[in-house]
Structures are given as C-alpha cells and as structure tokens.
Tab-separated table of C-alpha atoms and ligand atoms in Angstrom:
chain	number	residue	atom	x	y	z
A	70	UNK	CA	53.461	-62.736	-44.476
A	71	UNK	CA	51.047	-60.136	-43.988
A	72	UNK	CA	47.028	-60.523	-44.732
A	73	UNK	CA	45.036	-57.955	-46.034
A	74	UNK	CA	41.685	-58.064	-44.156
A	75	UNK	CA	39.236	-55.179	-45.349
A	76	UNK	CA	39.445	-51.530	-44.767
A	77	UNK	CA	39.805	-49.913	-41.493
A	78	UNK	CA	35.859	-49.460	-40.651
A	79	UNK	CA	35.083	-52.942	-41.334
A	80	UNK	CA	35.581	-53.504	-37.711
A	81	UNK	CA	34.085	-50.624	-35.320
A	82	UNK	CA	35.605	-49.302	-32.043
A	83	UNK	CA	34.408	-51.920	-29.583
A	84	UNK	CA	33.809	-54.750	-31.828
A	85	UNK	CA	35.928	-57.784	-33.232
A	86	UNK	CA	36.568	-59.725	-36.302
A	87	UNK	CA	36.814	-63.828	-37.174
A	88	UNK	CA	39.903	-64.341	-39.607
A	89	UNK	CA	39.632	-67.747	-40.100
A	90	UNK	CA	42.874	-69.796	-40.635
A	91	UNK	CA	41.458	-71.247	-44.529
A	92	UNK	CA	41.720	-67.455	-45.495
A	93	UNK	CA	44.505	-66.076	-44.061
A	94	UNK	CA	47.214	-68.588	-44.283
A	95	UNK	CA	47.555	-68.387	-40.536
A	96	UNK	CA	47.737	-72.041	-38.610
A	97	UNK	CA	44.857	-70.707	-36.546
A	98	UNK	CA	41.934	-68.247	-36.744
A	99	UNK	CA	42.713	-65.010	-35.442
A	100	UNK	CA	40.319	-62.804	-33.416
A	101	UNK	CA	40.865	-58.601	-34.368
A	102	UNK	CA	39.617	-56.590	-31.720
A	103	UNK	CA	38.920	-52.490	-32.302
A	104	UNK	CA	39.577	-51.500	-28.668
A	105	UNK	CA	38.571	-48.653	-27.096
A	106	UNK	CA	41.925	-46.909	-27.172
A	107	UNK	CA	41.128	-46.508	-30.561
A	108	UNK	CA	43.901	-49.500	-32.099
A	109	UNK	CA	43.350	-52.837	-33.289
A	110	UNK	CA	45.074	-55.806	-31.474
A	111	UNK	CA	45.025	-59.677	-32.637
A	112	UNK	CA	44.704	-63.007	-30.381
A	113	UNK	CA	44.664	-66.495	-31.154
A	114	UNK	CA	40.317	-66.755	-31.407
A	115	UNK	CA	40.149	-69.886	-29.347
A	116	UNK	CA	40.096	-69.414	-25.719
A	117	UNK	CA	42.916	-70.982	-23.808
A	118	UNK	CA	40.732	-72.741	-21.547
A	119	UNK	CA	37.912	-74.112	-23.268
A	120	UNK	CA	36.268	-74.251	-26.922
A	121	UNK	CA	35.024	-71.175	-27.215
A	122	UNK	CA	35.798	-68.217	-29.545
A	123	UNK	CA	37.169	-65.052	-27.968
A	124	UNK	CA	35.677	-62.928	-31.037
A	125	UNK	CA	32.317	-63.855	-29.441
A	126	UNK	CA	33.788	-62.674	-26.125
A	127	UNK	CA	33.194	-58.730	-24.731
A	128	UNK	CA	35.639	-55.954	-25.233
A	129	UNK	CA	36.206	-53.346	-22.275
A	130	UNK	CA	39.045	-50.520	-22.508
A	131	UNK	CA	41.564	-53.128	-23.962
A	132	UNK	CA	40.599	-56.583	-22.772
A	133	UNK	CA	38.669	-59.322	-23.766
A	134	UNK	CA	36.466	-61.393	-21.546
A	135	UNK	CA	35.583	-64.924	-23.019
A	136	UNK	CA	31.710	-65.928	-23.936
A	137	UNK	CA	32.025	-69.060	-22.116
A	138	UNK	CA	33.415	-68.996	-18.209
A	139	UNK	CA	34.409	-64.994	-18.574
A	140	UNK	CA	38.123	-65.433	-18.531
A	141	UNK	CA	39.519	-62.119	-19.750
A	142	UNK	CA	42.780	-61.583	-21.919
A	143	UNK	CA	44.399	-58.132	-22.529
A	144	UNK	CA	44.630	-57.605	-25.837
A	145	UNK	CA	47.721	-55.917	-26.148
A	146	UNK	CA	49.852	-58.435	-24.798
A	147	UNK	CA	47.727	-61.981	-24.430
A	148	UNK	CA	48.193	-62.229	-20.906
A	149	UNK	CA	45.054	-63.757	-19.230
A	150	UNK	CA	43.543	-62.024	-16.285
A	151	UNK	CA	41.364	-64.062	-14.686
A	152	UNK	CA	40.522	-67.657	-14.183
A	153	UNK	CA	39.418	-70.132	-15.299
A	154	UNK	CA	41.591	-70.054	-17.996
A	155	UNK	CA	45.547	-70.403	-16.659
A	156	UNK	CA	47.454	-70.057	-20.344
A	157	UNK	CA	47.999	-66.661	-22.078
A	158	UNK	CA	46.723	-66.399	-25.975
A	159	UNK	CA	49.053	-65.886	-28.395
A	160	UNK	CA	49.149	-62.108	-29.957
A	161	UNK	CA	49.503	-61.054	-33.623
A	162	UNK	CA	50.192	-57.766	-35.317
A	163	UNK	CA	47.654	-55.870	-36.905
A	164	UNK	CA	48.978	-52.908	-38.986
A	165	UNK	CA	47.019	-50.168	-40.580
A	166	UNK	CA	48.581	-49.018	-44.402
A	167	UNK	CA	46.646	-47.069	-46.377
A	168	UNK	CA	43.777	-47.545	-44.378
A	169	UNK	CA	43.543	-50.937	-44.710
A	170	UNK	CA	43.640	-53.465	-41.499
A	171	UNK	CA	46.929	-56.005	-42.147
A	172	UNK	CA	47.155	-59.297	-40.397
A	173	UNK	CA	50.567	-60.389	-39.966
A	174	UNK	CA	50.747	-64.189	-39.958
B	426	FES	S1	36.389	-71.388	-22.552
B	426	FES	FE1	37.141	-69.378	-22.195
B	426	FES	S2	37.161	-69.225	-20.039
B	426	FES	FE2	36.439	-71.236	-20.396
C-alpha cells in the first residue's frame, strides 16, 4: 500500500519528515529524510536504542545521527553505525510520481 505524503518540496534537502503511524496505515511512524544526495530515504522514526525520534536526529551526506546518545543510521540501508545503539532500523520506500513523495507501507 503506498501513502501519499505531500509534494516533493514539503521536505527540503537536508531535512526530515514525521509520518505518523494513525495517518499512514503503517504499524509504526516513519521518519523521511531529504539527503544530501538529493533522494529521499525512509526509517522506522524510533531509534533502536532508546525512545527517541530519529526525525529529530541530524542528517549528514546520507546518514542520520540520533538526538539522544548520537547513534547514526545510514539511511539507505538502516544499518547503524555507531554505538550505543546495536540493532539496525528498519527501511521503507519512498517513491517520487508526479512529484509527489509516496510512502510505501
Ligand atoms: S536513543 Fe538513539 S542512540 Fe540512544
């Protein structure tokens, strides 16, 4: 099922996005993340480690670093960097049609 978020410059290169679970049907809320190659990647928002929300965290080329204890996740593929956090995030796909940012979920 795919989720229509907004168009393409709600989210800016560098920035991220809260899709919360209530509105997109997903199990979980989903962090978007406008990296700075330009594409738009998805993670699970909650940190792995902690409560904390990774679309709080800090984008840099294409990974995320958490708010909290600075864990950082690459956003391409989930995989978690750097400790504390030991668990990868789960990924989603984010396609662009028409110029508007789809969530698949
Ligand atoms: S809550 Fe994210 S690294 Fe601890």
């Amino acid at each position: 099922m795919s989720f229509r978020v907004g168009p393409v410059d709600l989210i800016p290169e560098g920035e991220s996005l809260l899709v919360e679970a209530k509105d997109s049907g997903a199990s979980e809320d989903i962090a978007i993340f406008h990296a700075e190659d330009g594409n738009f990647y998805a993670l699970q928002d909650e940190c792995t480690h902690e409560v904390a929300s990774l679309s709080d965290g800090w984008i840099e080329d294409c990974t995320v670093e958490c708010p909290l204890h600075s864990s950082s996740f690459d956003l391409k593929t989930g995989k978690v960097l750097c400790m504390p956090a030991t668990v990868d995030a789960r990924t989603y796909k984010v396609n662009v049609v028409d110029g508007f940012l789809e969530l698949e979920v």
